[in-house]
PDB file of N, CA and C in Angstrom:
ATOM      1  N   UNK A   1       1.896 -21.620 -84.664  1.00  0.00           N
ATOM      2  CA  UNK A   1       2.408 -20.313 -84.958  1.00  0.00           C
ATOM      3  C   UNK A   1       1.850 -19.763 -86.255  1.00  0.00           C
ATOM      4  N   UNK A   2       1.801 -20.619 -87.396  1.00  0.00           N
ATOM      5  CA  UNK A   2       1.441 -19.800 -88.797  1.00  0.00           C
ATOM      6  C   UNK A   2      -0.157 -19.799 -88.214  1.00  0.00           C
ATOM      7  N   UNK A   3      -1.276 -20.033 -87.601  1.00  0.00           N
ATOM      8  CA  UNK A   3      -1.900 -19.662 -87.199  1.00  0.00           C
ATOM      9  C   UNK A   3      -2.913 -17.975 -86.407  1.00  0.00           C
ATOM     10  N   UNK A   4      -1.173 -18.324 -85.715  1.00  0.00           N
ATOM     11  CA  UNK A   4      -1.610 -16.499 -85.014  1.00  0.00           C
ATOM     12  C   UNK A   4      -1.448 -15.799 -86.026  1.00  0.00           C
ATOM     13  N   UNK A   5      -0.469 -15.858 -86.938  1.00  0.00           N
ATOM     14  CA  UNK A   5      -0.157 -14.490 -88.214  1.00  0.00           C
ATOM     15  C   UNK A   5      -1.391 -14.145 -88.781  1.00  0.00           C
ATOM     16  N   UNK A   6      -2.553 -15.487 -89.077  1.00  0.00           N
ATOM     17  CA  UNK A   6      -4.082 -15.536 -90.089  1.00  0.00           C
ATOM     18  C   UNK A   6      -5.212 -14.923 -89.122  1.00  0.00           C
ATOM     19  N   UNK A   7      -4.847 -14.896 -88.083  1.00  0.00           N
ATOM     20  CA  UNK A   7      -6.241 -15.068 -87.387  1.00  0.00           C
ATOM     21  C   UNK A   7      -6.682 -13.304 -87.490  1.00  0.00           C
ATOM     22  N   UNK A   8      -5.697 -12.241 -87.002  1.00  0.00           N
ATOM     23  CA  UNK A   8      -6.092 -11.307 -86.901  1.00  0.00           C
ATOM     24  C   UNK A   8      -6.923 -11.044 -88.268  1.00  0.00           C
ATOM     25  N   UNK A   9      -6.335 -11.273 -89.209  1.00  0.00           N
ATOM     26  CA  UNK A   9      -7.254 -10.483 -90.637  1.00  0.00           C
ATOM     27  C   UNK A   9      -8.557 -10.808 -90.562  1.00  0.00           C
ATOM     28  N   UNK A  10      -8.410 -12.400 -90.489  1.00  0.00           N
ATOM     29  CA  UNK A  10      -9.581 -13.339 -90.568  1.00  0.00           C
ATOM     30  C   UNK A  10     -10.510 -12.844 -89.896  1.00  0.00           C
ATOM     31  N   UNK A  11     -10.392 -12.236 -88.500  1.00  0.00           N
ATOM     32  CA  UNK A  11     -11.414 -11.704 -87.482  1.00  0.00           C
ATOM     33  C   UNK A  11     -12.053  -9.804 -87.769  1.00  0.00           C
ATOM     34  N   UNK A  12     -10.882  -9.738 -88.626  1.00  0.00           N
ATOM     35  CA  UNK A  12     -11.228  -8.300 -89.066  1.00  0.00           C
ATOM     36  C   UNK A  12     -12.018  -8.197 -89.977  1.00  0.00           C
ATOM     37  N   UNK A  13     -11.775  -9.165 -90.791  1.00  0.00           N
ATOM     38  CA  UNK A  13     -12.501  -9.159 -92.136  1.00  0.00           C
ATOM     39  C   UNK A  13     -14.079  -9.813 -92.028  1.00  0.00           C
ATOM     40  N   UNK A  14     -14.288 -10.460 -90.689  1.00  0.00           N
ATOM     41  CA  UNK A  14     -15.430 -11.311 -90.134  1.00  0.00           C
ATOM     42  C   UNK A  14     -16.132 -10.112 -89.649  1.00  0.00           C
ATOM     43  N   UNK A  15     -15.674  -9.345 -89.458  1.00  0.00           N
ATOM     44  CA  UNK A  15     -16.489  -8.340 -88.122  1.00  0.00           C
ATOM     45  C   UNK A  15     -17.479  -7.758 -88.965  1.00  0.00           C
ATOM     46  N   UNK A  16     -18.541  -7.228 -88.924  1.00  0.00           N
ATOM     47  CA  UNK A  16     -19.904  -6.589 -89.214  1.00  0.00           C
ATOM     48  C   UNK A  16     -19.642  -5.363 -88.912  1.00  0.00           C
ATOM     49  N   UNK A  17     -20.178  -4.433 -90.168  1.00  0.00           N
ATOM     50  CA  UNK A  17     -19.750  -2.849 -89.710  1.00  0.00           C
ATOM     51  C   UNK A  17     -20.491  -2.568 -88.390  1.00  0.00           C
ATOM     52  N   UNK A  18     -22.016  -3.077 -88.046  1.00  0.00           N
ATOM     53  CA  UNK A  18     -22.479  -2.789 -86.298  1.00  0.00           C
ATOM     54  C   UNK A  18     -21.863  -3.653 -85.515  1.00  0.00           C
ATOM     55  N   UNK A  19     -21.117  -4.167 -85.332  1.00  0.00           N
ATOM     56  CA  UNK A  19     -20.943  -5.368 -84.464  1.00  0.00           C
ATOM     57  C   UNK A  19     -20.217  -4.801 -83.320  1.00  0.00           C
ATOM     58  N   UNK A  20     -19.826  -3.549 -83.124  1.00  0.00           N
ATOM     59  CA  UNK A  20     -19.745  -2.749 -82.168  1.00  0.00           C
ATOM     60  C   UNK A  20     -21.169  -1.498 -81.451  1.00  0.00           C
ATOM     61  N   UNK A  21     -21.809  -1.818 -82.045  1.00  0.00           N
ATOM     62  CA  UNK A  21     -22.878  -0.532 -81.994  1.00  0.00           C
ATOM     63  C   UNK A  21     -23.180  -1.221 -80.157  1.00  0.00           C
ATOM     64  N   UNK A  22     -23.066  -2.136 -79.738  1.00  0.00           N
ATOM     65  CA  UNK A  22     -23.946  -2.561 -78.484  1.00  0.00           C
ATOM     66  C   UNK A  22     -22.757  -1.900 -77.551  1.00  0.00           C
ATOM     67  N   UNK A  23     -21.511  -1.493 -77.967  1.00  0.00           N
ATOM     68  CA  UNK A  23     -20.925  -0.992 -76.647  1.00  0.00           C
ATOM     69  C   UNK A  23     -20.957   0.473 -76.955  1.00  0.00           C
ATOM     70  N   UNK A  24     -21.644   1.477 -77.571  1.00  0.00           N
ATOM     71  CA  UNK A  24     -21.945   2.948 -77.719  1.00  0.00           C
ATOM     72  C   UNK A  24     -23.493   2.991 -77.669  1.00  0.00           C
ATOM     73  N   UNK A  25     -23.876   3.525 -76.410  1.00  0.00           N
ATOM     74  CA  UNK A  25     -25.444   3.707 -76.097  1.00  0.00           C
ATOM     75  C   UNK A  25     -25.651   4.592 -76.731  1.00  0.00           C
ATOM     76  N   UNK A  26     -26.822   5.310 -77.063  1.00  0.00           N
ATOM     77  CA  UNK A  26     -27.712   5.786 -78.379  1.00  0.00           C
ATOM     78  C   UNK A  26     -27.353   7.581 -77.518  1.00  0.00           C
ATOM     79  N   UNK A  27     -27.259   8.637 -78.105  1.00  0.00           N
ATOM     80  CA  UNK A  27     -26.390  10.100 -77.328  1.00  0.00           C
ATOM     81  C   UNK A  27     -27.440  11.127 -78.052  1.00  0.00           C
ATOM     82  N   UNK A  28     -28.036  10.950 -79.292  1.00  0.00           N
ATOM     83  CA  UNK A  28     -28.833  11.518 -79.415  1.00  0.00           C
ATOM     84  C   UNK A  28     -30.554  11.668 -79.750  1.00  0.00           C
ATOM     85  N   UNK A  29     -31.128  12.480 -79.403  1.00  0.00           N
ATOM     86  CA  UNK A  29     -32.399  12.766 -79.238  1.00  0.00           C
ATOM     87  C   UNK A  29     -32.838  12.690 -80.770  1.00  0.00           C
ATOM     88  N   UNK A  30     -32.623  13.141 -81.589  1.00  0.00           N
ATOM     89  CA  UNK A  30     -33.499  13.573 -82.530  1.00  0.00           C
ATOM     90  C   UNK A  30     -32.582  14.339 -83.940  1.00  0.00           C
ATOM     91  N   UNK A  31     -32.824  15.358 -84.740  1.00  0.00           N
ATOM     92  CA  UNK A  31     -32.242  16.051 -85.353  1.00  0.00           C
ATOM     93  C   UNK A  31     -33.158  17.245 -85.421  1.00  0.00           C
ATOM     94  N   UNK A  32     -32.357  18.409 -85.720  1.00  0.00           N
ATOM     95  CA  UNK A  32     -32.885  19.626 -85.816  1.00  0.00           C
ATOM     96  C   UNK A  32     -33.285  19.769 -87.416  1.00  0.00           C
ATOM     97  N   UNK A  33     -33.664  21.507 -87.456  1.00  0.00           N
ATOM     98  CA  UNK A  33     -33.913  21.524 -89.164  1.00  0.00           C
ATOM     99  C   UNK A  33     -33.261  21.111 -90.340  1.00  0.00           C
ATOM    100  N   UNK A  34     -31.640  21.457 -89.864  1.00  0.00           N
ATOM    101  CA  UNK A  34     -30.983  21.267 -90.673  1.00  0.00           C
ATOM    102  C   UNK A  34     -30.574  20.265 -91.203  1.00  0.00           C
ATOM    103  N   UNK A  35     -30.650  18.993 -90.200  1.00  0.00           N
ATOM    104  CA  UNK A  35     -30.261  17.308 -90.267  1.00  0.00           C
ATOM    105  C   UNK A  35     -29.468  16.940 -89.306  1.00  0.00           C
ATOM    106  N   UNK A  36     -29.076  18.166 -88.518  1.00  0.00           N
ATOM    107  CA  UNK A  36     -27.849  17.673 -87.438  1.00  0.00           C
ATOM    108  C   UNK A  36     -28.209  17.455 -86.723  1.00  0.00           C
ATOM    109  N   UNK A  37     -27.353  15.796 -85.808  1.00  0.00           N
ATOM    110  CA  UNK A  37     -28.192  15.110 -84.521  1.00  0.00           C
ATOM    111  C   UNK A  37     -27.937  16.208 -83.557  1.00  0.00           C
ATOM    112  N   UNK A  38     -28.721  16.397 -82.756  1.00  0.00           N
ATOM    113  CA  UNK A  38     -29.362  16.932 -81.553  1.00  0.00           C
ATOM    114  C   UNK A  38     -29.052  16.292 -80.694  1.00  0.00           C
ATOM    115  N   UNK A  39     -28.250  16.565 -79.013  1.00  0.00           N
ATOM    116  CA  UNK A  39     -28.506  15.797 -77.799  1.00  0.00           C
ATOM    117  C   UNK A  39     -29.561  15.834 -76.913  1.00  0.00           C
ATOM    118  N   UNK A  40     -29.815  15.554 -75.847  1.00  0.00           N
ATOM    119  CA  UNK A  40     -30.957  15.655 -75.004  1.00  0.00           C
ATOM    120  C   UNK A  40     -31.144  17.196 -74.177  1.00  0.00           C
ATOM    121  N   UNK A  41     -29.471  17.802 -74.573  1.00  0.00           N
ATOM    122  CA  UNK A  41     -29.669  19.501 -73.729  1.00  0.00           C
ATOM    123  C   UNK A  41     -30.135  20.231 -74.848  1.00  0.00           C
ATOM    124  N   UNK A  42     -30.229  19.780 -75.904  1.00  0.00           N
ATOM    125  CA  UNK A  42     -30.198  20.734 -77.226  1.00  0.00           C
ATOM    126  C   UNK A  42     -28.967  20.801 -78.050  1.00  0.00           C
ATOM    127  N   UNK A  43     -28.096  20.248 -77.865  1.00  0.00           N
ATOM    128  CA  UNK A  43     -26.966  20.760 -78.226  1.00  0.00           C
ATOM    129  C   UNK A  43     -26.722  19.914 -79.797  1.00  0.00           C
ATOM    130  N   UNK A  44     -26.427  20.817 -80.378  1.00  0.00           N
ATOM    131  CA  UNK A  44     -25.708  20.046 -82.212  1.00  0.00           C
ATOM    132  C   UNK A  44     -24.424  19.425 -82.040  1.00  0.00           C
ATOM    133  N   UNK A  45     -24.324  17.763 -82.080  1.00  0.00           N
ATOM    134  CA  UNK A  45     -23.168  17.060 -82.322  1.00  0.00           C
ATOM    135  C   UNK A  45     -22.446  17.911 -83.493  1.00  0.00           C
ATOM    136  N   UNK A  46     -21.222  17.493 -83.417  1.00  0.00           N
ATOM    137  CA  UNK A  46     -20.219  17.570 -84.932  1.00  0.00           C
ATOM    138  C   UNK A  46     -19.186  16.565 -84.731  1.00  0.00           C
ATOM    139  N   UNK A  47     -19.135  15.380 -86.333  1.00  0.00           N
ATOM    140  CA  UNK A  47     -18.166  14.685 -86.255  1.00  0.00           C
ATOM    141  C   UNK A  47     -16.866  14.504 -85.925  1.00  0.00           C
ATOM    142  N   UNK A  48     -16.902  16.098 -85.644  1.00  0.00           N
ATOM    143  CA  UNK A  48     -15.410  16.413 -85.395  1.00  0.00           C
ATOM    144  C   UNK A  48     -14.711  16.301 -83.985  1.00  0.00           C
ATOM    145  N   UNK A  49     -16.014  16.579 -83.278  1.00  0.00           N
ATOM    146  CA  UNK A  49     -15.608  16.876 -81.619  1.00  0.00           C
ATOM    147  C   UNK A  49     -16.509  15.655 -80.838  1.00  0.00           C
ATOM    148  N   UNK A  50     -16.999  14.538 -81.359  1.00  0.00           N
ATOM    149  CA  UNK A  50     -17.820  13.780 -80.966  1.00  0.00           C
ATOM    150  C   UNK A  50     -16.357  12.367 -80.851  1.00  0.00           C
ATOM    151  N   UNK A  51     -16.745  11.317 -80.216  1.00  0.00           N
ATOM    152  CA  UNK A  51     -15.529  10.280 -79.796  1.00  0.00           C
ATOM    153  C   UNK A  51     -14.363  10.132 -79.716  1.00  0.00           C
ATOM    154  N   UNK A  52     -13.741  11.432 -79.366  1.00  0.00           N
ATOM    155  CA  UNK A  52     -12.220  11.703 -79.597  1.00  0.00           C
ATOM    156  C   UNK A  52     -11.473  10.124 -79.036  1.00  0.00           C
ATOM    157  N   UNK A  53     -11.769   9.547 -78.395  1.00  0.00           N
ATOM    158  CA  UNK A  53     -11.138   8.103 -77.703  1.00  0.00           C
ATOM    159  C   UNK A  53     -10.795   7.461 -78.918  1.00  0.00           C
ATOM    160  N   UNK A  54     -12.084   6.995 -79.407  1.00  0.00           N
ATOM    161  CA  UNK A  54     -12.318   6.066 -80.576  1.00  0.00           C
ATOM    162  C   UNK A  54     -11.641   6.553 -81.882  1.00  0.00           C
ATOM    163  N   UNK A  55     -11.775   8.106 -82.413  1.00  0.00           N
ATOM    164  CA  UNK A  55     -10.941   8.780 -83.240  1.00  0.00           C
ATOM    165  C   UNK A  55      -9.523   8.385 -83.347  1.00  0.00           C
ATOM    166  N   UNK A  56      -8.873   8.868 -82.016  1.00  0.00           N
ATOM    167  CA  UNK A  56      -7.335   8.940 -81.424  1.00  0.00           C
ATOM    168  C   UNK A  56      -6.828   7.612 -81.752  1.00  0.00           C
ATOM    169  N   UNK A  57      -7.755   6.496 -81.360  1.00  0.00           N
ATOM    170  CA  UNK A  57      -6.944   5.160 -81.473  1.00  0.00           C
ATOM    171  C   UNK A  57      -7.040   4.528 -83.297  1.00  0.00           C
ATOM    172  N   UNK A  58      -8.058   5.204 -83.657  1.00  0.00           N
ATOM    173  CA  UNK A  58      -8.109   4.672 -85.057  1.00  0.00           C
ATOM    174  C   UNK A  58      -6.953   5.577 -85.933  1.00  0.00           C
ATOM    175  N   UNK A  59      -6.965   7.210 -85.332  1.00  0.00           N
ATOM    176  CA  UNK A  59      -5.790   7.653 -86.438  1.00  0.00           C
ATOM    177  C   UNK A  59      -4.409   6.923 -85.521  1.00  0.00           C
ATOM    178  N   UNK A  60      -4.128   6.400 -84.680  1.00  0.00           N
ATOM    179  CA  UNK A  60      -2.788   6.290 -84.452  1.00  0.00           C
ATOM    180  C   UNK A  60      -2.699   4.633 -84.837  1.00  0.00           C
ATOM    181  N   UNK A  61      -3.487   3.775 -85.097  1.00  0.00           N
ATOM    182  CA  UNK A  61      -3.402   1.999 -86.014  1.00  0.00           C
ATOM    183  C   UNK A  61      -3.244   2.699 -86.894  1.00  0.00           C
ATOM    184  N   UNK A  62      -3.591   3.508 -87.734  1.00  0.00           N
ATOM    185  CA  UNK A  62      -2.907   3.914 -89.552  1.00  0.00           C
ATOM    186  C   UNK A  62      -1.908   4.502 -89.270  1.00  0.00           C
ATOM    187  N   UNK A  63      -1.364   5.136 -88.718  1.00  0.00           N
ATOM    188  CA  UNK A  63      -0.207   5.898 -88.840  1.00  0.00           C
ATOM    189  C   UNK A  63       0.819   4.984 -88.393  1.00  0.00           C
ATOM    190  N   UNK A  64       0.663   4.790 -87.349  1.00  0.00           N
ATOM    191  CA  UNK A  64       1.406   3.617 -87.128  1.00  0.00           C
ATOM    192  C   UNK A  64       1.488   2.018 -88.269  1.00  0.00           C
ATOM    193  N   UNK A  65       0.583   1.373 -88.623  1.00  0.00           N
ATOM    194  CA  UNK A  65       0.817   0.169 -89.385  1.00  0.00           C
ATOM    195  C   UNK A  65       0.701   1.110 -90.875  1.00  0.00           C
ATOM    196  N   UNK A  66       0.143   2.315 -91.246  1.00  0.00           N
ATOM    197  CA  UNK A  66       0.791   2.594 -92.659  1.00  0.00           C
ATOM    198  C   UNK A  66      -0.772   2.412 -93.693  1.00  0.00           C
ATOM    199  N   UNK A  67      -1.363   1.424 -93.406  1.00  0.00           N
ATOM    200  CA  UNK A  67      -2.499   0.958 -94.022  1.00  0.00           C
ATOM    201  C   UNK A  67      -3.812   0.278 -92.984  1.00  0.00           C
ATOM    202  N   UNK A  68      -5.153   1.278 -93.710  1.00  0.00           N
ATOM    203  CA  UNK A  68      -6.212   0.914 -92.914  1.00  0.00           C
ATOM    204  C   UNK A  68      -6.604  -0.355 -92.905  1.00  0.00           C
ATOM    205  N   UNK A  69      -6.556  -1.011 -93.738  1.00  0.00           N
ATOM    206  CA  UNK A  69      -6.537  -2.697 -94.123  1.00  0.00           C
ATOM    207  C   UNK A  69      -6.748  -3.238 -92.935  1.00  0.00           C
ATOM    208  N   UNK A  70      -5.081  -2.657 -92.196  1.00  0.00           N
ATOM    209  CA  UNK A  70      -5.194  -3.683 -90.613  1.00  0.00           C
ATOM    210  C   UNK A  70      -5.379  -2.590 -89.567  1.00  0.00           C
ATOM    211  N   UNK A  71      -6.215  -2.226 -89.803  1.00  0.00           N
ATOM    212  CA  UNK A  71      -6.832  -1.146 -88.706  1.00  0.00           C
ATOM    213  C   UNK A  71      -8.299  -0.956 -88.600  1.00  0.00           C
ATOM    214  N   UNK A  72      -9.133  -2.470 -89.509  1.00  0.00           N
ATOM    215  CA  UNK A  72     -10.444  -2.117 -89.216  1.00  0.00           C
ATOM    216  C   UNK A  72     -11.556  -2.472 -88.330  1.00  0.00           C
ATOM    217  N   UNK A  73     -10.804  -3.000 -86.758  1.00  0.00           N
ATOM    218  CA  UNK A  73     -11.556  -2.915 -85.786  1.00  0.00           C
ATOM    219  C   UNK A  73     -11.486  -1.464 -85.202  1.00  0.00           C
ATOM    220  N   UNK A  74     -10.167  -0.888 -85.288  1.00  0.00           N
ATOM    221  CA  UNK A  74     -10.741   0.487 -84.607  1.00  0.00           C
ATOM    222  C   UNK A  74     -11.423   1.613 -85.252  1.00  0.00           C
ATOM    223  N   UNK A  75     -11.350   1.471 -87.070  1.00  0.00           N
ATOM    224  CA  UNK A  75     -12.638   1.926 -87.736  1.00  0.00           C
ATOM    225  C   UNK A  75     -13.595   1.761 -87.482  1.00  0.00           C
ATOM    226  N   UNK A  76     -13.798   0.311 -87.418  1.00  0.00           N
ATOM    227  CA  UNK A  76     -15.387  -0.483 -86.985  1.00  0.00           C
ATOM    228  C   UNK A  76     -15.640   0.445 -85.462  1.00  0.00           C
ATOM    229  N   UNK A  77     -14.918   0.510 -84.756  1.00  0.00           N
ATOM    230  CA  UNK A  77     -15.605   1.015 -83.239  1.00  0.00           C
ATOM    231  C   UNK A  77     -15.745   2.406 -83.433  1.00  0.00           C
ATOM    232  N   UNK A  78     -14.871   3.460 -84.218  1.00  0.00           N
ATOM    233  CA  UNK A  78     -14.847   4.673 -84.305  1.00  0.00           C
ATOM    234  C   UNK A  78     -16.411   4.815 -84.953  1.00  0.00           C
ATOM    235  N   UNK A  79     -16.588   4.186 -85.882  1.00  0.00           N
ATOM    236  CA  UNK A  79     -18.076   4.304 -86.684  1.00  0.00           C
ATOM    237  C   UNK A  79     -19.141   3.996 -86.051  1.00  0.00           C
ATOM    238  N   UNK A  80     -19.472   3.070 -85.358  1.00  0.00           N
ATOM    239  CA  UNK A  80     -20.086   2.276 -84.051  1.00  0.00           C
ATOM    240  C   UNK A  80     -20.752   4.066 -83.300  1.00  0.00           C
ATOM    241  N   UNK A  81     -19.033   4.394 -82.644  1.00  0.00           N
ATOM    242  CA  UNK A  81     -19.256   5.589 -81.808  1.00  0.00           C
ATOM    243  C   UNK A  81     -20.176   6.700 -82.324  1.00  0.00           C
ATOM    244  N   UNK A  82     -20.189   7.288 -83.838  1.00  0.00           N
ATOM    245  CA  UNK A  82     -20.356   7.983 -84.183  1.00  0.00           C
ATOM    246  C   UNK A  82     -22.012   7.962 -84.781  1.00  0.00           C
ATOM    247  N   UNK A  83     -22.057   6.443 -84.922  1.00  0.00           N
ATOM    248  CA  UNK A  83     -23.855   5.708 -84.732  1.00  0.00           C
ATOM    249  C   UNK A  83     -24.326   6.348 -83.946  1.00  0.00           C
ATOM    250  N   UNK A  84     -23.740   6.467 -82.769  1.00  0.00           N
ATOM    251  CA  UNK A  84     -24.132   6.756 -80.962  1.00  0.00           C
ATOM    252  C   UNK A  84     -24.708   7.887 -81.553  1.00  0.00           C
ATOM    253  N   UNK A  85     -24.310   9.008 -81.857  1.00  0.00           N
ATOM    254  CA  UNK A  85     -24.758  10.342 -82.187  1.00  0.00           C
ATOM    255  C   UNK A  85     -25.416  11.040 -82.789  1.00  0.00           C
ATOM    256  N   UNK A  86     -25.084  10.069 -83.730  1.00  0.00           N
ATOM    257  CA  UNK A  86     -26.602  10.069 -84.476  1.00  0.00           C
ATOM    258  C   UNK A  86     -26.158  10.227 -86.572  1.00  0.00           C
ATOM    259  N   UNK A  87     -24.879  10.061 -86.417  1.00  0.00           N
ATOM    260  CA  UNK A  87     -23.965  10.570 -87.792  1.00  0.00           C
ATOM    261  C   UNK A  87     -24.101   8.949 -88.661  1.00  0.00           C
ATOM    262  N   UNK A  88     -24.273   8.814 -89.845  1.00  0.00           N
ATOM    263  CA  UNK A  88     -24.215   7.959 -90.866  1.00  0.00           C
ATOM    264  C   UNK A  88     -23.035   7.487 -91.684  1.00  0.00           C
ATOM    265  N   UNK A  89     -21.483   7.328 -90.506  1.00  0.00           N
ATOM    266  CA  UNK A  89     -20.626   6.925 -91.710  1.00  0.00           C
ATOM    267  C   UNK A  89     -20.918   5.809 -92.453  1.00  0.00           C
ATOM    268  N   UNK A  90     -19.488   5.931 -93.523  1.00  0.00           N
ATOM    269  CA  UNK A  90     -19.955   5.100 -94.610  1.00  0.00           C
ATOM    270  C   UNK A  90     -18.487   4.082 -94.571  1.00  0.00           C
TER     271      UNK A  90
END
């Protein structure tokens, strides 16, 4: 039992900020003048309207547990997602 309580951090704190990038395939083409990724129709991503899935579940682990601390696998995947597009979080 005092086992299960360690393991989650332990695995959170193990994880690699890409260590999700292999389940978000690559969404954009290129970038335009300005720096913004580009899709394959032409279209300009924005961080805002790009992985709402991955977004949704990362703001509702903070709101819910209070602190991102224990919420950084669904950071890690939200950032992952946003790789996909072509955006540089940090």
């Amino acid at each position: 039992m005092g086992n299960t309580s360690s393991t989650p951090a332990a695995t959170a704190a193990a994880t690699s900020p890409a260590s999700y990038d292999h389940l978000f395939p690559k969404q954009y083409v290129g970038y335009n003048d300005a720096g913004k990724p580009v899709g394959p129709e032409g279209q300009v991503f924005k961080p805002c309207c790009v992985c709402p899935d991955t977004k949704r579940e990362r703001d509702e682990c903070v709101l819910r547990e209070g602190d991102e601390e224990k919420c950084q696998e669904f950071i890690a995947r939200h950032k992952a997602c946003l790789r996909s597009y072509g955006f540089k979080p940090q």
